[in-house]
PDB file of C-alpha atoms in Angstrom:
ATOM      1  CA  UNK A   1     -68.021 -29.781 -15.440  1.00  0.00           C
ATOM      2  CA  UNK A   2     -67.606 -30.806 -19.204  1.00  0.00           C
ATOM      3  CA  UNK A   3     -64.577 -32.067 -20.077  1.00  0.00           C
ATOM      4  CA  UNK A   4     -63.348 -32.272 -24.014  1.00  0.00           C
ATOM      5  CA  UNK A   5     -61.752 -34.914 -25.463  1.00  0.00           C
ATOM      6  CA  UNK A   6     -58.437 -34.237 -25.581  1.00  0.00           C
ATOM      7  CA  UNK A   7     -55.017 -35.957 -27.911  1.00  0.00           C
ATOM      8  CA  UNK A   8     -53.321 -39.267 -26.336  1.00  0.00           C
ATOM      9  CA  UNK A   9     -51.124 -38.429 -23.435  1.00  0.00           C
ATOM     10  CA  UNK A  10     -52.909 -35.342 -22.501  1.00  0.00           C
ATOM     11  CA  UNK A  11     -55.057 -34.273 -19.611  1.00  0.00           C
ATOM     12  CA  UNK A  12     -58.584 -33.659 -20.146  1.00  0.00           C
ATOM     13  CA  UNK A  13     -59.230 -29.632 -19.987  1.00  0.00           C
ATOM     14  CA  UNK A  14     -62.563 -28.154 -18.660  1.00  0.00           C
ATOM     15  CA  UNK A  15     -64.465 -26.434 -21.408  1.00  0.00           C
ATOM     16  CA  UNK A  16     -63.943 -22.858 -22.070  1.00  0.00           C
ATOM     17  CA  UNK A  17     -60.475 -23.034 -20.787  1.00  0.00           C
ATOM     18  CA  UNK A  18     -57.702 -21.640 -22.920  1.00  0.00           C
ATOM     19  CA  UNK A  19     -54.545 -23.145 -22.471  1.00  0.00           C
ATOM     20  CA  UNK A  20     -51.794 -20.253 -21.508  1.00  0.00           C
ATOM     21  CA  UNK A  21     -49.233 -19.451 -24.446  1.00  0.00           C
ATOM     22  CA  UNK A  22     -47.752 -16.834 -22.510  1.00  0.00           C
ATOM     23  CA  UNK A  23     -47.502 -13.762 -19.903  1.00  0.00           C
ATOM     24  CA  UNK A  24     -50.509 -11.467 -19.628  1.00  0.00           C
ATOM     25  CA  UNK A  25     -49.735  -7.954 -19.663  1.00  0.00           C
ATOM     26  CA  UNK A  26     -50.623  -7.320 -16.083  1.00  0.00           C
ATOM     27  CA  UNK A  27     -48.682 -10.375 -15.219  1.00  0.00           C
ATOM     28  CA  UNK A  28     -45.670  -8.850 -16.973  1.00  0.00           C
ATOM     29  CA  UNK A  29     -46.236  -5.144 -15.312  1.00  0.00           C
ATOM     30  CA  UNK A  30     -46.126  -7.140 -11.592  1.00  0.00           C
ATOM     31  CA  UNK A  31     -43.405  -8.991 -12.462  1.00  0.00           C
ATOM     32  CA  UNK A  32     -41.612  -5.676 -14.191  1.00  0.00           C
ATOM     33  CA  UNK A  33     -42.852  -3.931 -10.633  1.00  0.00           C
ATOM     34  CA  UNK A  34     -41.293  -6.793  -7.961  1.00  0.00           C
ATOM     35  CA  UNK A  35     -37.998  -6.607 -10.193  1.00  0.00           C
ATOM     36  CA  UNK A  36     -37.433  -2.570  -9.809  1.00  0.00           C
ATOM     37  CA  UNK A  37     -38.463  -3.068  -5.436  1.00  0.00           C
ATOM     38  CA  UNK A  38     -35.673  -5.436  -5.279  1.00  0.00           C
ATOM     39  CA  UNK A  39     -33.196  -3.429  -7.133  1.00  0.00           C
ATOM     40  CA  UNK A  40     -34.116  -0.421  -5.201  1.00  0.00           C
ATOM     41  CA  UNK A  41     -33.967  -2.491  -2.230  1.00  0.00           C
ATOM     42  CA  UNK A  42     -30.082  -3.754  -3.264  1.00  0.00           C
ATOM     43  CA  UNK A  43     -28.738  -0.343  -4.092  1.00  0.00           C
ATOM     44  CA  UNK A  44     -27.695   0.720  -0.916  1.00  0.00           C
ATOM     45  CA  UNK A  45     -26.055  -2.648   0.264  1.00  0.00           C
ATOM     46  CA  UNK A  46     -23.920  -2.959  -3.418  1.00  0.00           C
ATOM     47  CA  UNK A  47     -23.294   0.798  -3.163  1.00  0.00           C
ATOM     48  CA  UNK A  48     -21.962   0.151   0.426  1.00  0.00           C
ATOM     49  CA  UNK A  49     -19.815  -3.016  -0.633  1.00  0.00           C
ATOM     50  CA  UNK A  50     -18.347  -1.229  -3.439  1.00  0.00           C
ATOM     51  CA  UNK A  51     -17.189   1.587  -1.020  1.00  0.00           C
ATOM     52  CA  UNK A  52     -15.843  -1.131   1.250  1.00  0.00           C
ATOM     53  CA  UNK A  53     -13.966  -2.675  -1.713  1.00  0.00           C
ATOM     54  CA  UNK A  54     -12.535   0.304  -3.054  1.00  0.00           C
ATOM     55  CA  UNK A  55     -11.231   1.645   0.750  1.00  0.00           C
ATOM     56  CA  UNK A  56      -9.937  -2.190   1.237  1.00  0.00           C
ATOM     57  CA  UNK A  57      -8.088  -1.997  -2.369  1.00  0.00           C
ATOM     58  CA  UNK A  58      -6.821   1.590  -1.449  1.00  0.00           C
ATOM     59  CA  UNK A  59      -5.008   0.168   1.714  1.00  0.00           C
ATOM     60  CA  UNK A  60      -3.372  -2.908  -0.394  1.00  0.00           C
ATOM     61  CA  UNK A  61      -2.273  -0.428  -3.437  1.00  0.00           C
ATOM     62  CA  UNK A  62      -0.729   1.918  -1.077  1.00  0.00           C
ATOM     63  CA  UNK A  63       1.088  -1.180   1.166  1.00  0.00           C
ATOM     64  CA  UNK A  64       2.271  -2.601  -2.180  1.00  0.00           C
ATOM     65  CA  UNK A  65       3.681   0.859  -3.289  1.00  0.00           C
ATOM     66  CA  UNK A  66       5.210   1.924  -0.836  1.00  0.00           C
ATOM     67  CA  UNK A  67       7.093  -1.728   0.094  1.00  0.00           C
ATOM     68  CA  UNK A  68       8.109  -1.589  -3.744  1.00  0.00           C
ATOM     69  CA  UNK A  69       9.643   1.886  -2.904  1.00  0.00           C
ATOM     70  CA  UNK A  70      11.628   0.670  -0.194  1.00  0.00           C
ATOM     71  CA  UNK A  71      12.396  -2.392  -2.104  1.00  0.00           C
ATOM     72  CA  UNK A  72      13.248  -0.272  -5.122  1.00  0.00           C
ATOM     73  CA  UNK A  73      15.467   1.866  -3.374  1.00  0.00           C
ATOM     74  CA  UNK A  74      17.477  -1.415  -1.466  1.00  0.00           C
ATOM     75  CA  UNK A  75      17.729  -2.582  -5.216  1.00  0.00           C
ATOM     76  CA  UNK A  76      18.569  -0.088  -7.290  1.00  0.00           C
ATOM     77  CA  UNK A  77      20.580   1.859  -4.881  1.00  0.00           C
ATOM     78  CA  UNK A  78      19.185   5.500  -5.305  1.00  0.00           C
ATOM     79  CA  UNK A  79      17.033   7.273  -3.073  1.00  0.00           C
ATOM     80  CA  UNK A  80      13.050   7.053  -3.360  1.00  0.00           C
ATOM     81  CA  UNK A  81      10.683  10.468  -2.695  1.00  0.00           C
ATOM     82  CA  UNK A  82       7.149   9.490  -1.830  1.00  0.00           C
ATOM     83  CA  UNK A  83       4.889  12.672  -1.805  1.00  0.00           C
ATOM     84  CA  UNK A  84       1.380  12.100  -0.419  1.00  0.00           C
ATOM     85  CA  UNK A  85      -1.337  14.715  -1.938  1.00  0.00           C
ATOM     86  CA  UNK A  86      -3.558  15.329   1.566  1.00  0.00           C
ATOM     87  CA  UNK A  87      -7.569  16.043   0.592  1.00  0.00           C
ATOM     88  CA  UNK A  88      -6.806  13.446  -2.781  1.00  0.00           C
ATOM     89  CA  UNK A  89      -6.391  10.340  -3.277  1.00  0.00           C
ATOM     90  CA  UNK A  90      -3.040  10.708  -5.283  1.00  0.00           C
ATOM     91  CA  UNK A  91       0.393  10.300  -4.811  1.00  0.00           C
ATOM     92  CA  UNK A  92       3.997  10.736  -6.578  1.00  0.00           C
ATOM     93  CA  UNK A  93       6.803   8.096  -6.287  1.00  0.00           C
ATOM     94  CA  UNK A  94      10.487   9.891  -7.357  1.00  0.00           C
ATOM     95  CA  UNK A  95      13.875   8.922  -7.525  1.00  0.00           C
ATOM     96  CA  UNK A  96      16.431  11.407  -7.220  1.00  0.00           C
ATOM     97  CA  UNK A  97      18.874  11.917  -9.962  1.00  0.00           C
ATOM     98  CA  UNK A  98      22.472  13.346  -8.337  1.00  0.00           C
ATOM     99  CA  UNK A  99      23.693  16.267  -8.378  1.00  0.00           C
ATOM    100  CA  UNK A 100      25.821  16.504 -11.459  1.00  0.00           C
ATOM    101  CA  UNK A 101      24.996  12.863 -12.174  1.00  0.00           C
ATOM    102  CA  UNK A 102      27.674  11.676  -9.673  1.00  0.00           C
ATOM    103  CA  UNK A 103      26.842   8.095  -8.135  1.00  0.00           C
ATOM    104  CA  UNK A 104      28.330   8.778  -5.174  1.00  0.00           C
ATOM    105  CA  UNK A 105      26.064  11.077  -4.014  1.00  0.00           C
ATOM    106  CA  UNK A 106      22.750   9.388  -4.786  1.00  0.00           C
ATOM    107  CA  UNK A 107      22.462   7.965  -1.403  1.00  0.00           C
ATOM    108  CA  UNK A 108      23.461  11.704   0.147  1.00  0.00           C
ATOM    109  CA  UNK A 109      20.981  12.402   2.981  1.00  0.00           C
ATOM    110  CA  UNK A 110      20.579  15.433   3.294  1.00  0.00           C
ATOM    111  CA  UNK A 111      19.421  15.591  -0.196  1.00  0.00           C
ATOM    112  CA  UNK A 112      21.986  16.731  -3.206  1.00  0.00           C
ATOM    113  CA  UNK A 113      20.299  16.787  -6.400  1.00  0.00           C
ATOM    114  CA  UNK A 114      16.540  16.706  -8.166  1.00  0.00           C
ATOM    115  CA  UNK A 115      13.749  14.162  -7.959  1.00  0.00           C
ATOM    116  CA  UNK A 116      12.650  13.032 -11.258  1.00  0.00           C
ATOM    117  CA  UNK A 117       9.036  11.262 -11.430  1.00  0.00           C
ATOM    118  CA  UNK A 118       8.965   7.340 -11.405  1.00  0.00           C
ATOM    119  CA  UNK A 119       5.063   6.946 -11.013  1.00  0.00           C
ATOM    120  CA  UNK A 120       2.064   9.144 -10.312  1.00  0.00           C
ATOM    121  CA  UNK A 121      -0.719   7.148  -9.128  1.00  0.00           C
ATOM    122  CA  UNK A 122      -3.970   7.612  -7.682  1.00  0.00           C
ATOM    123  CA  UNK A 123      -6.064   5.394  -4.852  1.00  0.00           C
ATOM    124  CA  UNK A 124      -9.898   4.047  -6.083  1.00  0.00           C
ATOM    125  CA  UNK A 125     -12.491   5.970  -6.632  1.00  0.00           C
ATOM    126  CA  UNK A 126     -13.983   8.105  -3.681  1.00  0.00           C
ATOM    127  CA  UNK A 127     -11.003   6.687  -1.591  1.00  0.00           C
ATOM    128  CA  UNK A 128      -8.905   9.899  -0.256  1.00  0.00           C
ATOM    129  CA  UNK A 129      -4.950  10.288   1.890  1.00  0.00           C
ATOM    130  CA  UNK A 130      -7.092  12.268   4.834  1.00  0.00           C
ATOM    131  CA  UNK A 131      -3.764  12.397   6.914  1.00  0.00           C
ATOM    132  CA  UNK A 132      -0.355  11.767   7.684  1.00  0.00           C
ATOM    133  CA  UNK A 133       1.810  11.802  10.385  1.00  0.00           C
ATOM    134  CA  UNK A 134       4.663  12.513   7.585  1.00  0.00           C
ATOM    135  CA  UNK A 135       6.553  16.337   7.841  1.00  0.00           C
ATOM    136  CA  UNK A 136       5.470  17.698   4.325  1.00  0.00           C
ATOM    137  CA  UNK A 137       3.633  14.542   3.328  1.00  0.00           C
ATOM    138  CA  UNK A 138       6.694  13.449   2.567  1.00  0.00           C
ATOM    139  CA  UNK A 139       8.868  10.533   3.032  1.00  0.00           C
ATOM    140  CA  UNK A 140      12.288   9.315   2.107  1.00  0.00           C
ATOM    141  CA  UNK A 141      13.326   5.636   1.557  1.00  0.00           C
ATOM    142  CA  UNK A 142      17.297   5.260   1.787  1.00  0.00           C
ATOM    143  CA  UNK A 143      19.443   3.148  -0.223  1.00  0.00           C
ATOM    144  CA  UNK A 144      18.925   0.714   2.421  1.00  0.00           C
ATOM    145  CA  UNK A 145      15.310   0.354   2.166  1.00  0.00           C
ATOM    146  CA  UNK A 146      14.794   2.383   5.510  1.00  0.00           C
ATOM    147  CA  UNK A 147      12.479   5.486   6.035  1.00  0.00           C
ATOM    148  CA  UNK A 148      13.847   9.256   6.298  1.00  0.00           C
ATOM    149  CA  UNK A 149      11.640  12.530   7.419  1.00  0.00           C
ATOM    150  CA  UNK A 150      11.246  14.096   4.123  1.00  0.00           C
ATOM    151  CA  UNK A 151      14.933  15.191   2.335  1.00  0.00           C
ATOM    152  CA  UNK A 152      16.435  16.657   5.717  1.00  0.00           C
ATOM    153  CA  UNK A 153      17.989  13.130   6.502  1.00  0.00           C
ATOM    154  CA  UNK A 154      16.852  12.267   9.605  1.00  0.00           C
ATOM    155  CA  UNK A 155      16.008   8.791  10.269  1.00  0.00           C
ATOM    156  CA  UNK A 156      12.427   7.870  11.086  1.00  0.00           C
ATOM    157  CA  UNK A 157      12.754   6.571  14.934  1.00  0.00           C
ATOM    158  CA  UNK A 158       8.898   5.847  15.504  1.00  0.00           C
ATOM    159  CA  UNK A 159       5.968   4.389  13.341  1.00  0.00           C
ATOM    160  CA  UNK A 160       4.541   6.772  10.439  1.00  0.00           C
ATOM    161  CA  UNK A 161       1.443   6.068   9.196  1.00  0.00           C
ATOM    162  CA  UNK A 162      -0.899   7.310   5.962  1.00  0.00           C
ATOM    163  CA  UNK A 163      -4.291   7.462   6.640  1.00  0.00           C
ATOM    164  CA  UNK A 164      -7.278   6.550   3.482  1.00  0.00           C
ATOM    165  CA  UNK A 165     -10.482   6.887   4.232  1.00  0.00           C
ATOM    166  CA  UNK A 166     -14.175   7.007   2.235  1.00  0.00           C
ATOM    167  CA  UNK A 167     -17.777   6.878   3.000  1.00  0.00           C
ATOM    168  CA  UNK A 168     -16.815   3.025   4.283  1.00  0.00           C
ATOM    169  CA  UNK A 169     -13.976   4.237   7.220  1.00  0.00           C
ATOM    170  CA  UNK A 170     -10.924   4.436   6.826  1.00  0.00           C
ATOM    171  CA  UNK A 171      -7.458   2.653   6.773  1.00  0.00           C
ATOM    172  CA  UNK A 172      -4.206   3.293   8.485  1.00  0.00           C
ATOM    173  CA  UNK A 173      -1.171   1.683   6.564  1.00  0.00           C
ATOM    174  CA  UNK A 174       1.945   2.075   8.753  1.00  0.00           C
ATOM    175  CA  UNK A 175       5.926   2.726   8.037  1.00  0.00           C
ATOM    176  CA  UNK A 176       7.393   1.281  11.430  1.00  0.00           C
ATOM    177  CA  UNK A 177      10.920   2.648  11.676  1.00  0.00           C
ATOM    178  CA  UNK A 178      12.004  -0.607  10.647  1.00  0.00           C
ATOM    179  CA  UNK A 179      11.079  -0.221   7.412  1.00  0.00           C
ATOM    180  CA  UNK A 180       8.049  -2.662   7.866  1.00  0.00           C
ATOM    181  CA  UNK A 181       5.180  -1.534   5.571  1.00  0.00           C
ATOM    182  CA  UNK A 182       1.489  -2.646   7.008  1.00  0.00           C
ATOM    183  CA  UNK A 183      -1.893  -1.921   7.043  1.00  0.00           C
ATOM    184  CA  UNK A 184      -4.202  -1.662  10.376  1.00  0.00           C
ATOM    185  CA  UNK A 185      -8.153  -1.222   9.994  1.00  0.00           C
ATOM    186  CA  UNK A 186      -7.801   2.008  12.445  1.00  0.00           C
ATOM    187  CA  UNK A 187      -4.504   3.402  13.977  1.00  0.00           C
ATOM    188  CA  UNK A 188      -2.886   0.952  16.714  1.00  0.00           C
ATOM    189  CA  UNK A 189      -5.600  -1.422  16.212  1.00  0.00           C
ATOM    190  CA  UNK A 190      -5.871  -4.876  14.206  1.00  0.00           C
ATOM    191  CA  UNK A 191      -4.340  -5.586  11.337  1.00  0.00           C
ATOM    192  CA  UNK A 192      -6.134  -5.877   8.000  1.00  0.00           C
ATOM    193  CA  UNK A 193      -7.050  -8.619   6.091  1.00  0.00           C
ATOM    194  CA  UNK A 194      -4.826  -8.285   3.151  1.00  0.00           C
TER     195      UNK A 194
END
């Protein structure tokens, strides 16, 4: 082996060596070609998370709705509609205005009067309401916070739950007839995270 002289501090090189300045094209394609295997590799485990996210934010949107329904309803003393859209992922939150605006009857059950629109919202992408145990997809808060069967005035005497689902399962948040507002990872079973 010949070695060349080389500059203080450096290592001799063997002749005919170049010193590398760089990747080779090859070296780049391999590298390019490893990088696209792991992201094909990945997809399915972020696309899974993401569905998993989106059912898990579903389940806290819809308890935190629905608890600021009741609460809204205890607070401001007027009677809260909330209309489930079955097949969607959207809902409608109204408050009903009295017939002929008279404040005594804004806590009438049955109902006297029109529902005007407080929110629309809708649950995260690909997340769905695939059932209810609600008559009409309906349900009523009272001016006391407490559930109703849609406008007829009866009051709720066992649990009522929503049910969300997407490609990640699903999610049962519950009404008990309490007024208690949770969320259980299937129906009777444990409780969710959130």
């Amino acid at each position: 082996m010949i070695l060349t002289r080389s500059r203080a501090g450096e290592m001799p090189q063997a002749a005919g060596r170049r010193r590398d300045k760089g990747m080779t094209m090859l070296e780049m394609v391999v590298a390019l070609a490893v990088l696209i295997i792991l992201v094909l590799v990945a997809m399915p485990f972020v696309s899974g998370y993401q569905a998993v996210r989106n059912l898990d934010l579903g389940g806290q949107q819809l308890m935190a709705d629905l608890r600021s329904a009741a609460g809204r309803a205890r607070d401001q003393h007027y009677l809260i509609l909330v209309t489930f859209t079955a097949g969607s992922g959207a809902y409608t939150i109204q408050m009903l205005s009295p017939a002929s605006g008279a404040i005594a009857n804004r806590c009438a059950l049955p109902v006297n009067g029109t529902w005007g629109t407080v929110e629309q919202d809708s649950l995260p992408s690909g997340v769905t309401v695939t059932s209810t145990s609600l008559g009409s997809s309906q349900l009523v808060f009272s001016c006391q916070g407490m559930p109703y069967n849609n406008t007829g005035g009866t009051a709720l005497t066992t649990d009522q739950t929503v049910v969300i689902s997407n490609s990640a399962g699903s999610r049962t948040v519950t009404v008990r007839a309490s007024g208690e507002v949770v969320c259980l990872v299937t129906a009777g079973g444990n409780a969710c995270a959130y």
